[in-house]
């Protein structure tokens, strides 16, 4: 099935991630696309490849009608749990961005360029798109692990407000510079935020390393787009900063940059990595700085790349 033939639905088409998903699908040659959203957005028109799409209401009946081959979900966890089963029942392959299915047994959790091989195994009609922070982290950890064996990861994330949705972006844009009070939009679970738990659990599943020690501290910062990470990695075999640069220079979807910033990552499809240096606090450790556009590779682009991988493998379920 070609991109032109594939009948595609984008659920959450008017949100920050859904908007980028439509842009990317248009750029990459998907011509049979429908836009879905909640009741309050139904009837609106959204741009698509020089024209417009009328937004349809994302009802269980519409998604289960059997006229979609592929459905991207860029909605919250509760909405995904409610709607994905109906699209699945209608025969669509569902690529879900929420955390509803990421850690479910039998559901692949996929980062393009890292672990598409899991798509060669048998699975149902749901593929999970990971947390944006886990995506950019695993793009860097996988080649380092293949080269030297990653044994421990510590990191601090500085996450853009667009990761919290449209309302958070509107609050930032309406606040005077220096006065943004972002708070934390994650649940506190014991002594860590849910975001920190998700980052550890999802990274382990993506890399196939269920016991990998991963400790994260996550915060929101007053930046519209672009997640940044300060990362300390320990490896089984010693690897120099120069060797690490050589490894990462040929890694899929990774670009070396002397000092990447959220601004330089915005609009880019790659994960940018810089400040690669020895960690003096470890016998075999590296320190790195990683930045990614959380709406593109961290969300919509990764989902589209998953779909393209399935199409290339002729692996869309029928």
Short mmCIF file of C-alpha atoms in Angstrom, two decimals:
data_model
loop_
_atom_site.label_atom_id
_atom_site.label_comp_id
_atom_site.label_asym_id
_atom_site.label_seq_id
_atom_site.Cartn_x
_atom_site.Cartn_y
_atom_site.Cartn_z
CA UNK A 1 0.00 0.00 0.00
CA UNK A 2 1.44 3.38 -1.02
CA UNK A 3 1.30 6.63 0.91
CA UNK A 4 -1.25 7.93 -1.59
CA UNK A 5 -3.50 4.91 -1.09
CA UNK A 6 -3.27 4.74 2.69
CA UNK A 7 -6.41 6.12 4.34
CA UNK A 8 -5.14 8.16 7.28
CA UNK A 9 -6.91 9.72 10.25
CA UNK A 10 -5.32 12.25 12.64
CA UNK A 11 -7.15 12.41 15.97
CA UNK A 12 -6.36 15.58 17.90
CA UNK A 13 -5.70 17.41 14.64
CA UNK A 14 -6.16 20.90 16.12
CA UNK A 15 -3.69 20.45 19.00
CA UNK A 16 0.00 21.33 19.02
CA UNK A 17 1.16 17.81 18.08
CA UNK A 18 -1.72 17.08 15.71
CA UNK A 19 -1.02 20.28 13.79
CA UNK A 20 2.60 19.22 13.25
CA UNK A 21 1.46 15.71 12.29
CA UNK A 22 -0.72 17.14 9.50
CA UNK A 23 2.14 19.32 8.27
CA UNK A 24 4.51 16.35 8.14
CA UNK A 25 2.01 14.01 6.47
CA UNK A 26 1.43 16.58 3.76
CA UNK A 27 5.15 17.10 3.21
CA UNK A 28 5.75 13.36 2.99
CA UNK A 29 3.14 12.58 0.36
CA UNK A 30 0.13 11.27 2.27
CA UNK A 31 -2.83 12.48 0.21
CA UNK A 32 -5.82 10.61 1.69
CA UNK A 33 -6.02 12.24 5.13
CA UNK A 34 -8.88 13.12 7.46
CA UNK A 35 -8.74 15.35 10.54
CA UNK A 36 -10.58 14.49 13.78
CA UNK A 37 -10.92 16.39 17.04
CA UNK A 38 -13.27 16.93 19.98
CA UNK A 39 -16.81 18.28 19.74
CA UNK A 40 -15.70 21.87 20.32
CA UNK A 41 -13.33 21.76 17.33
CA UNK A 42 -15.53 19.77 14.93
CA UNK A 43 -16.47 21.80 11.87
CA UNK A 44 -13.32 23.92 11.88
CA UNK A 45 -11.02 23.84 8.88
CA UNK A 46 -7.32 23.16 9.12
CA UNK A 47 -4.69 23.70 6.40
CA UNK A 48 -3.43 20.71 4.45
CA UNK A 49 -1.14 20.75 1.38
CA UNK A 50 -2.29 24.07 0.02
CA UNK A 51 -5.94 23.35 0.81
CA UNK A 52 -8.04 22.61 3.85
CA UNK A 53 -9.53 19.69 5.73
CA UNK A 54 -12.81 19.92 7.57
CA UNK A 55 -12.38 18.67 11.12
CA UNK A 56 -14.68 15.77 11.97
CA UNK A 57 -15.78 14.86 15.47
CA UNK A 58 -13.77 11.96 16.87
CA UNK A 59 -16.64 9.72 17.86
CA UNK A 60 -16.39 5.97 18.46
CA UNK A 61 -18.75 5.43 15.51
CA UNK A 62 -16.64 7.48 13.09
CA UNK A 63 -13.41 5.73 14.05
CA UNK A 64 -14.93 2.25 13.94
CA UNK A 65 -16.51 2.71 10.50
CA UNK A 66 -13.79 0.69 8.78
CA UNK A 67 -12.67 3.38 6.32
CA UNK A 68 -9.26 4.11 7.88
CA UNK A 69 -6.06 2.10 7.40
CA UNK A 70 -3.91 4.15 9.74
CA UNK A 71 -4.86 6.42 12.63
CA UNK A 72 -2.59 8.77 14.58
CA UNK A 73 -3.75 9.71 18.08
CA UNK A 74 -2.42 12.96 19.55
CA UNK A 75 -4.80 13.25 22.48
CA UNK A 76 -4.68 12.72 26.24
CA UNK A 77 -4.50 9.38 27.97
CA UNK A 78 -8.19 9.16 28.86
CA UNK A 79 -9.26 10.07 25.33
CA UNK A 80 -6.89 7.48 23.84
CA UNK A 81 -8.22 4.75 26.12
CA UNK A 82 -11.73 5.65 25.04
CA UNK A 83 -11.16 6.03 21.29
CA UNK A 84 -8.25 3.79 20.24
CA UNK A 85 -10.18 0.51 20.76
CA UNK A 86 -12.88 1.71 18.34
CA UNK A 87 -10.39 2.57 15.60
CA UNK A 88 -8.69 -0.76 16.26
CA UNK A 89 -12.05 -2.54 15.94
CA UNK A 90 -12.62 -0.74 12.64
CA UNK A 91 -9.40 -2.25 11.27
CA UNK A 92 -7.04 0.71 11.54
CA UNK A 93 -3.47 0.49 12.77
CA UNK A 94 -3.32 2.93 15.68
CA UNK A 95 -0.17 4.88 16.52
CA UNK A 96 -0.84 6.46 19.91
CA UNK A 97 1.14 9.33 21.42
CA UNK A 98 -0.36 9.18 24.92
CA UNK A 99 0.94 6.98 27.73
CA UNK A 100 -2.17 4.78 27.62
CA UNK A 101 -0.44 1.80 26.00
CA UNK A 102 3.29 2.47 26.22
CA UNK A 103 4.03 -0.05 28.94
CA UNK A 104 1.32 -2.56 27.98
CA UNK A 105 2.51 -6.09 27.25
CA UNK A 106 2.32 -6.91 23.56
CA UNK A 107 2.25 -3.27 22.45
CA UNK A 108 5.47 -2.16 20.70
CA UNK A 109 7.01 1.05 22.04
CA UNK A 110 8.95 2.33 19.05
CA UNK A 111 11.54 4.98 18.30
CA UNK A 112 12.38 5.21 14.62
CA UNK A 113 16.08 4.63 14.11
CA UNK A 114 16.40 2.81 17.41
CA UNK A 115 14.19 -0.27 17.71
CA UNK A 116 12.00 -0.69 14.61
CA UNK A 117 13.02 -4.36 14.68
CA UNK A 118 10.23 -4.93 17.22
CA UNK A 119 7.78 -4.26 14.39
CA UNK A 120 8.96 -7.47 12.72
CA UNK A 121 7.45 -9.47 15.57
CA UNK A 122 3.79 -10.23 15.84
CA UNK A 123 1.64 -7.50 17.40
CA UNK A 124 -1.91 -6.26 17.23
CA UNK A 125 -3.18 -2.98 15.79
CA UNK A 126 -1.64 -0.61 18.36
CA UNK A 127 1.86 0.86 18.34
CA UNK A 128 2.85 3.25 21.12
CA UNK A 129 4.82 6.45 20.47
CA UNK A 130 7.08 7.09 23.50
CA UNK A 131 7.41 10.08 25.80
CA UNK A 132 9.24 12.89 23.99
CA UNK A 133 12.11 12.82 26.49
CA UNK A 134 12.53 9.06 26.15
CA UNK A 135 12.66 9.40 22.36
CA UNK A 136 15.57 11.85 22.28
CA UNK A 137 17.42 10.04 25.06
CA UNK A 138 17.15 6.60 23.44
CA UNK A 139 18.33 7.96 20.06
CA UNK A 140 21.64 8.76 21.78
CA UNK A 141 21.86 5.86 24.22
CA UNK A 142 21.27 3.11 21.65
CA UNK A 143 24.41 3.70 19.55
CA UNK A 144 26.49 4.24 22.70
CA UNK A 145 25.14 1.00 24.15
CA UNK A 146 25.93 -0.89 20.97
CA UNK A 147 29.47 0.47 21.05
CA UNK A 148 30.35 0.24 24.75
CA UNK A 149 27.46 -1.16 26.81
CA UNK A 150 25.54 1.45 28.80
CA UNK A 151 25.35 0.49 32.48
CA UNK A 152 23.92 3.60 34.20
CA UNK A 153 22.19 6.83 33.18
CA UNK A 154 21.57 10.01 35.17
CA UNK A 155 19.95 13.07 33.64
CA UNK A 156 18.15 16.34 34.19
CA UNK A 157 15.56 17.44 31.65
CA UNK A 158 14.51 20.99 30.84
CA UNK A 159 11.20 20.59 29.05
CA UNK A 160 9.38 23.11 26.89
CA UNK A 161 5.83 24.08 27.76
CA UNK A 162 4.43 22.78 24.46
CA UNK A 163 4.88 19.32 25.96
CA UNK A 164 2.04 20.22 28.33
CA UNK A 165 -0.37 21.14 25.52
CA UNK A 166 -2.12 24.14 24.00
CA UNK A 167 -3.22 25.70 27.28
CA UNK A 168 0.34 25.80 28.63
CA UNK A 169 1.58 27.48 25.47
CA UNK A 170 -1.17 30.09 25.72
CA UNK A 171 -0.23 30.81 29.34
CA UNK A 172 3.41 31.30 28.38
CA UNK A 173 2.57 33.60 25.48
CA UNK A 174 0.29 35.73 27.64
CA UNK A 175 2.84 36.14 30.45
CA UNK A 176 5.44 38.87 30.58
CA UNK A 177 9.05 37.70 30.14
CA UNK A 178 10.54 36.56 33.42
CA UNK A 179 7.16 36.23 35.13
CA UNK A 180 6.13 32.75 33.97
CA UNK A 181 5.11 30.53 36.90
CA UNK A 182 4.97 27.15 35.20
CA UNK A 183 4.64 24.91 38.22
CA UNK A 184 4.85 21.20 37.55
CA UNK A 185 2.14 19.53 35.51
CA UNK A 186 3.16 16.00 36.47
CA UNK A 187 1.79 13.91 39.32
CA UNK A 188 4.01 13.30 42.31
CA UNK A 189 4.43 9.58 42.94
CA UNK A 190 6.34 9.05 46.15
CA UNK A 191 9.53 11.08 45.82
CA UNK A 192 9.50 11.43 42.03
CA UNK A 193 7.26 12.89 39.36
CA UNK A 194 5.32 10.64 37.01
CA UNK A 195 7.43 12.07 34.17
CA UNK A 196 10.58 10.79 35.82
CA UNK A 197 9.11 7.31 36.29
CA UNK A 198 7.87 7.22 32.68
CA UNK A 199 11.26 8.27 31.36
CA UNK A 200 12.98 5.43 33.21
CA UNK A 201 10.40 2.74 32.39
CA UNK A 202 10.02 3.68 28.73
CA UNK A 203 13.77 3.98 28.11
CA UNK A 204 14.25 0.51 29.54
CA UNK A 205 11.53 -0.93 27.29
CA UNK A 206 12.78 0.83 24.15
CA UNK A 207 16.36 -0.35 24.66
CA UNK A 208 15.37 -3.81 25.87
CA UNK A 209 17.30 -3.25 29.12
CA UNK A 210 14.74 -3.90 31.88
CA UNK A 211 17.23 -3.42 34.72
CA UNK A 212 19.12 -0.38 33.43
CA UNK A 213 19.58 2.15 36.27
CA UNK A 214 18.06 5.43 35.08
CA UNK A 215 17.58 8.38 37.42
CA UNK A 216 16.00 11.60 36.12
CA UNK A 217 15.07 15.01 37.45
CA UNK A 218 12.51 16.70 35.18
CA UNK A 219 11.43 20.35 35.16
CA UNK A 220 9.41 22.66 32.91
CA UNK A 221 11.14 25.77 31.57
CA UNK A 222 9.67 28.91 29.94
CA UNK A 223 10.56 27.81 26.40
CA UNK A 224 7.88 27.19 23.78
CA UNK A 225 9.57 24.40 21.81
CA UNK A 226 12.63 22.27 22.44
CA UNK A 227 13.42 19.80 25.23
CA UNK A 228 16.99 19.84 26.58
CA UNK A 229 18.75 17.16 28.62
CA UNK A 230 21.98 17.11 30.61
CA UNK A 231 22.98 13.44 30.62
CA UNK A 232 25.67 11.43 32.40
CA UNK A 233 26.26 7.95 31.00
CA UNK A 234 28.40 5.15 32.42
CA UNK A 235 29.50 2.32 30.13
CA UNK A 236 30.84 -1.20 30.57
CA UNK A 237 33.79 -0.50 28.25
CA UNK A 238 35.60 2.81 28.44
CA UNK A 239 34.77 5.09 25.51
CA UNK A 240 36.48 8.41 24.93
CA UNK A 241 34.62 11.58 23.95
CA UNK A 242 36.22 11.33 20.50
CA UNK A 243 35.05 7.74 20.06
CA UNK A 244 31.60 8.72 21.25
CA UNK A 245 31.46 11.51 18.68
CA UNK A 246 32.44 9.07 15.94
CA UNK A 247 29.71 6.66 17.03
CA UNK A 248 27.05 9.35 17.23
CA UNK A 249 28.10 10.95 13.94
CA UNK A 250 26.71 7.93 12.07
CA UNK A 251 23.69 7.27 14.32
CA UNK A 252 20.22 7.53 12.73
CA UNK A 253 18.36 10.81 13.39
CA UNK A 254 21.28 12.24 15.41
CA UNK A 255 23.37 15.31 14.52
CA UNK A 256 26.48 16.55 16.34
CA UNK A 257 26.40 20.22 17.34
CA UNK A 258 28.96 22.08 19.43
CA UNK A 259 26.37 23.74 21.67
CA UNK A 260 22.78 22.92 20.68
CA UNK A 261 19.97 25.02 22.12
CA UNK A 262 16.17 24.71 22.04
CA UNK A 263 16.18 27.51 19.47
CA UNK A 264 18.59 25.68 17.18
CA UNK A 265 16.60 22.45 17.54
CA UNK A 266 13.20 24.01 16.81
CA UNK A 267 11.97 22.94 13.39
CA UNK A 268 14.70 20.30 13.06
CA UNK A 269 13.92 16.63 12.53
CA UNK A 270 17.07 15.38 14.25
CA UNK A 271 18.24 15.01 17.83
CA UNK A 272 21.14 17.40 18.44
CA UNK A 273 24.01 16.31 20.70
CA UNK A 274 26.90 18.40 21.97
CA UNK A 275 29.27 19.07 24.88
CA UNK A 276 30.43 15.44 24.81
CA UNK A 277 33.13 15.14 27.45
CA UNK A 278 34.50 12.84 30.13
CA UNK A 279 32.66 12.65 33.42
CA UNK A 280 35.39 13.06 36.06
CA UNK A 281 33.10 11.54 38.68
CA UNK A 282 33.13 8.14 36.97
CA UNK A 283 35.82 5.67 35.92
CA UNK A 284 34.01 5.08 32.64
CA UNK A 285 31.55 7.87 32.05
CA UNK A 286 30.53 10.58 29.61
CA UNK A 287 28.62 13.81 30.00
CA UNK A 288 26.42 14.98 27.11
CA UNK A 289 23.93 17.73 26.24
CA UNK A 290 20.96 16.65 24.11
CA UNK A 291 18.30 18.87 22.53
CA UNK A 292 15.30 17.99 20.38
CA UNK A 293 12.17 19.61 18.94
CA UNK A 294 9.63 17.89 21.18
CA UNK A 295 6.79 18.40 18.68
CA UNK A 296 8.66 16.86 15.75
CA UNK A 297 11.06 13.98 16.49
CA UNK A 298 9.78 14.01 20.07
CA UNK A 299 6.18 13.40 18.96
CA UNK A 300 4.59 13.79 15.52
CA UNK A 301 7.59 12.99 13.33
CA UNK A 302 8.44 9.82 15.22
CA UNK A 303 4.85 8.62 14.77
CA UNK A 304 4.97 9.32 11.03
CA UNK A 305 8.35 7.57 10.77
CA UNK A 306 6.84 4.51 12.47
CA UNK A 307 4.08 4.48 9.85
CA UNK A 308 6.60 4.86 7.03
CA UNK A 309 8.61 1.95 8.41
CA UNK A 310 5.50 -0.24 8.47
CA UNK A 311 4.57 0.77 4.93
CA UNK A 312 8.10 0.04 3.71
CA UNK A 313 7.88 -3.39 5.30
CA UNK A 314 4.37 -3.86 3.89
CA UNK A 315 3.45 -4.56 7.48
CA UNK A 316 0.21 -2.59 7.92
CA UNK A 317 -2.33 -5.15 9.21
CA UNK A 318 -5.18 -6.02 6.87
#
